């Protein structure tokens, strides 16, 4: 898979992200994509070929491997990275939609007019799009962590598994290649995924708190502007006239 293409797409998300979002992107590329491409793929490259069972029954080894590894860690992590990063494109598409509306508005009303002060500013619909994308990313992260633990019953890979699935003649012992190294990488990828979940939750709270503070400031500013207006302008005007006459 060409991960440089994904990196090029996500680089456009960086300029619309908060500080937490930029840290999240760094964790995705440095601790997940880079480790996945450079090291993890090589560790699991010979997974099925070095899965040994103490039997020569034709098909037994393949059936046992498929039983204990219905989907490879590598392919599950690849799907996880794709699903987790795709919601970020919602923000880019929304900004592109705003820019197109801005272009059409200027063509219609002149180049000096503006529909948006900043097409990438997170307010209105873009704020909701950004917040929803965070919830979707968090849901995907938690779902894939659950699937990884559910499929393999643990994040730790055993050294030996026992299989009695047909066509194996009896209870067969099978041995996984490099279980310790694979366990280390599994815990590392799980830890990076948990870190991404924590960053997403922090960013969600940050966006909501920032929005509440802005709304509170707008409400107080609006209330103070109303207090500065005269309650009875006609009476004040009459008073002015009477004083001027006197």
Coordinates of C-alpha atoms in Angstrom, one line a residue:
X1 CA 0.0 0.0 0.0
X2 CA 1.3 3.5 -0.9
X3 CA 1.2 5.3 2.5
X4 CA 2.8 8.4 0.9
X5 CA -0.5 9.1 -0.8
X6 CA -2.3 9.0 2.5
X7 CA 0.3 11.3 4.0
X8 CA -0.2 13.8 1.2
X9 CA -3.9 13.9 1.8
X10 CA -3.6 14.2 5.5
X11 CA -1.1 17.0 5.3
X12 CA -3.9 19.3 4.2
X13 CA -5.8 18.5 7.4
X14 CA -2.9 19.8 9.5
X15 CA -3.5 23.5 8.8
X16 CA -7.2 23.3 9.9
X17 CA -6.4 21.3 13.1
X18 CA -6.0 22.4 16.7
X19 CA -2.8 21.7 18.7
X20 CA -4.3 18.4 19.8
X21 CA -5.1 17.6 16.2
X22 CA -1.5 18.3 15.1
X23 CA -0.1 16.0 17.8
X24 CA -2.6 13.3 16.7
X25 CA -1.3 13.6 13.1
X26 CA 2.3 13.3 14.4
X27 CA 1.4 10.2 16.4
X28 CA -0.3 8.7 13.4
X29 CA 2.6 9.1 11.0
X30 CA 5.6 8.6 13.4
X31 CA 4.4 6.0 15.8
X32 CA 1.9 4.1 13.7
X33 CA 2.4 4.4 9.9
X34 CA 6.2 4.6 10.1
X35 CA 6.5 1.7 12.5
X36 CA 3.9 -0.3 10.5
X37 CA 5.8 0.2 7.2
X38 CA 9.4 -0.1 8.5
X39 CA 9.2 -2.8 11.1
X40 CA 5.8 -4.5 11.6
X41 CA 5.2 -5.6 8.1
X42 CA 8.6 -7.4 8.1
X43 CA 7.9 -9.2 11.4
X44 CA 4.6 -10.6 10.1
X45 CA 5.9 -11.3 6.5
X46 CA 6.7 -14.9 7.2
X47 CA 3.9 -15.5 9.6
X48 CA 2.1 -18.4 7.8
X49 CA 5.2 -20.0 6.4
X50 CA 6.8 -20.4 9.8
X51 CA 3.6 -21.6 11.6
X52 CA 4.7 -25.2 12.4
X53 CA 2.5 -28.0 13.6
X54 CA 3.7 -31.4 14.8
X55 CA 1.8 -33.3 12.1
X56 CA 2.1 -34.1 8.4
X57 CA -1.6 -34.4 7.8
X58 CA -2.3 -32.5 4.5
X59 CA -4.1 -29.3 5.1
X60 CA -4.0 -29.4 8.9
X61 CA -1.4 -26.6 9.3
X62 CA -3.3 -24.3 7.0
X63 CA -6.6 -25.0 8.7
X64 CA -5.1 -24.4 12.1
X65 CA -3.5 -21.1 11.0
X66 CA -6.7 -19.9 9.6
X67 CA -8.5 -20.9 12.8
X68 CA -6.2 -19.0 15.1
X69 CA -5.5 -16.1 12.7
X70 CA -8.7 -15.4 10.8
X71 CA -7.2 -12.0 9.9
X72 CA -3.6 -11.0 10.1
X73 CA -2.5 -8.3 12.6
X74 CA -1.0 -6.4 9.7
X75 CA -4.2 -6.3 7.6
X76 CA -6.3 -5.4 10.6
X77 CA -3.9 -2.5 11.5
X78 CA -4.0 -1.3 7.8
X79 CA -7.8 -1.3 7.9
X80 CA -7.7 0.6 11.2
X81 CA -5.4 3.3 9.9
X82 CA -7.5 3.8 6.8
X83 CA -10.8 4.0 8.8
X84 CA -9.3 6.2 11.5
X85 CA -7.8 8.8 9.1
X86 CA -10.7 9.0 6.6
X87 CA -13.0 11.1 8.9
X88 CA -10.4 13.9 8.8
X89 CA -11.2 14.3 5.1
X90 CA -14.6 15.5 6.1
X91 CA -13.0 18.7 7.3
X92 CA -11.0 19.2 4.1
X93 CA -14.1 18.6 2.0
X94 CA -16.1 21.1 4.1
X95 CA -13.4 23.8 3.7
X96 CA -13.3 23.1 -0.1
X97 CA -17.1 23.6 -0.1
X98 CA -16.7 26.9 1.7
X99 CA -14.0 28.0 -0.7
X100 CA -16.2 27.2 -3.7
X101 CA -19.1 29.2 -2.1
X102 CA -16.7 32.1 -1.5
X103 CA -15.6 32.1 -5.1
X104 CA -19.1 32.1 -6.5
X105 CA -20.1 34.9 -4.0
X106 CA -17.2 37.1 -5.2
X107 CA -18.1 36.5 -8.8
X108 CA -21.6 37.6 -8.2
X109 CA -21.0 40.6 -5.8
X110 CA -17.5 41.7 -6.6
X111 CA -14.0 40.9 -5.5
X112 CA -14.1 43.2 -2.5
X113 CA -17.0 41.3 -0.9
X114 CA -16.5 38.3 1.4
X115 CA -18.9 35.6 2.5
X116 CA -16.5 34.2 5.1
X117 CA -13.8 36.0 7.1
X118 CA -11.8 32.8 7.0
X119 CA -13.0 29.6 5.2
X120 CA -10.9 27.5 7.5
X121 CA -12.2 29.0 10.7
X122 CA -14.0 26.5 12.9
X123 CA -17.4 28.0 13.5
X124 CA -20.9 27.2 12.3
X125 CA -21.1 24.1 10.2
X126 CA -17.4 23.5 10.1
X127 CA -17.2 23.3 13.9
X128 CA -19.8 20.6 13.9
X129 CA -18.1 18.7 11.0
X130 CA -14.8 18.8 12.9
X131 CA -16.4 17.6 16.1
X132 CA -18.3 14.8 14.4
X133 CA -15.1 13.6 12.7
X134 CA -13.5 13.4 16.2
X135 CA -16.3 11.2 17.5
X136 CA -16.1 9.0 14.4
X137 CA -12.3 8.6 14.7
X138 CA -12.6 7.7 18.4
X139 CA -15.4 5.2 17.7
X140 CA -13.3 3.5 15.0
X141 CA -10.2 3.3 17.3
X142 CA -12.2 1.7 20.1
X143 CA -13.9 -0.7 17.7
X144 CA -10.7 -2.0 16.2
X145 CA -9.1 -2.3 19.6
X146 CA -12.1 -4.4 20.7
X147 CA -11.9 -6.5 17.5
X148 CA -8.1 -7.1 18.0
X149 CA -8.7 -8.3 21.6
X150 CA -11.9 -10.3 20.6
X151 CA -10.3 -12.1 17.6
X152 CA -7.1 -13.2 19.4
X153 CA -8.6 -13.3 22.9
X154 CA -5.6 -11.2 24.1
X155 CA -3.0 -8.7 23.0
X156 CA -0.3 -11.2 23.9
X157 CA 0.6 -13.9 21.3
X158 CA 1.2 -17.4 22.8
X159 CA 4.2 -19.5 21.9
X160 CA 2.1 -22.6 21.4
X161 CA -1.5 -23.2 20.4
X162 CA -3.4 -26.5 20.3
X163 CA -5.7 -27.3 17.4
X164 CA -8.1 -30.2 16.8
X165 CA -10.0 -28.8 13.8
X166 CA -10.7 -31.2 10.9
X167 CA -8.7 -32.6 9.0
X168 CA -6.3 -32.8 11.9
X169 CA -6.2 -36.4 13.1
X170 CA -6.1 -35.5 16.8
X171 CA -5.0 -32.6 19.1
X172 CA -2.1 -31.0 17.4
X173 CA 0.5 -28.6 18.9
X174 CA 1.3 -25.6 16.6
X175 CA 4.1 -23.1 17.2
X176 CA 4.0 -19.4 16.3
X177 CA 7.2 -17.8 14.9
X178 CA 8.7 -14.9 16.9
X179 CA 5.9 -14.6 19.4
X180 CA 7.8 -12.3 21.8
X181 CA 8.7 -9.8 19.0
X182 CA 5.1 -9.9 17.7
X183 CA 3.8 -9.3 21.2
X184 CA 6.0 -6.3 21.7
X185 CA 4.8 -4.7 18.4
X186 CA 1.2 -5.5 19.3
X187 CA 1.5 -3.7 22.6
X188 CA 3.2 -0.8 20.9
X189 CA 0.5 -0.4 18.3
X190 CA -2.2 -0.8 20.9
X191 CA -0.5 1.9 23.1
X192 CA -0.3 4.2 20.1
X193 CA -4.0 3.6 19.4
X194 CA -4.9 4.4 23.0
X195 CA -2.8 7.6 22.9
X196 CA -4.8 8.6 19.8
X197 CA -8.1 8.0 21.6
X198 CA -6.9 10.2 24.5
X199 CA -5.9 13.0 22.2
X200 CA -9.3 12.8 20.4
X201 CA -11.1 13.0 23.7
X202 CA -8.9 16.0 24.8
X203 CA -9.6 17.7 21.5
X204 CA -13.4 17.1 21.9
X205 CA -13.4 18.7 25.4
X206 CA -11.2 21.6 24.1
X207 CA -13.5 22.4 21.2
X208 CA -16.7 22.2 23.4
X209 CA -15.1 24.4 26.1
X210 CA -13.8 26.9 23.6
X211 CA -17.2 27.1 22.0
X212 CA -19.0 27.6 25.4
X213 CA -16.5 30.4 26.4
X214 CA -17.1 32.2 23.1
X215 CA -20.8 31.9 23.4
X216 CA -20.6 33.3 27.0
X217 CA -18.5 36.2 25.8
X218 CA -20.9 37.0 23.0
X219 CA -23.8 36.9 25.4
X220 CA -22.1 39.2 27.9
X221 CA -21.1 41.6 25.1
X222 CA -24.6 41.7 23.8
X223 CA -26.1 42.3 27.2
X224 CA -23.7 45.2 27.9
X225 CA -24.4 46.8 24.6
X226 CA -28.2 46.7 25.4
X227 CA -27.6 48.3 28.8
X228 CA -25.7 51.2 27.2
X229 CA -28.8 52.1 25.0
X230 CA -31.3 54.7 26.5
X231 CA -34.4 53.1 27.9
X232 CA -36.7 56.0 26.8
X233 CA -35.1 57.9 23.9
X234 CA -38.2 60.2 23.5
X235 CA -38.1 61.4 27.1
X236 CA -34.4 62.1 26.9
X237 CA -34.9 64.1 23.7
X238 CA -37.7 66.1 25.4
X239 CA -35.5 66.7 28.3
X240 CA -32.8 68.0 26.0
X241 CA -35.3 70.4 24.3
X242 CA -36.6 71.8 27.6
X243 CA -33.1 72.4 29.0
X244 CA -32.1 74.1 25.7
X245 CA -35.2 76.3 25.9
X246 CA -34.5 77.3 29.5

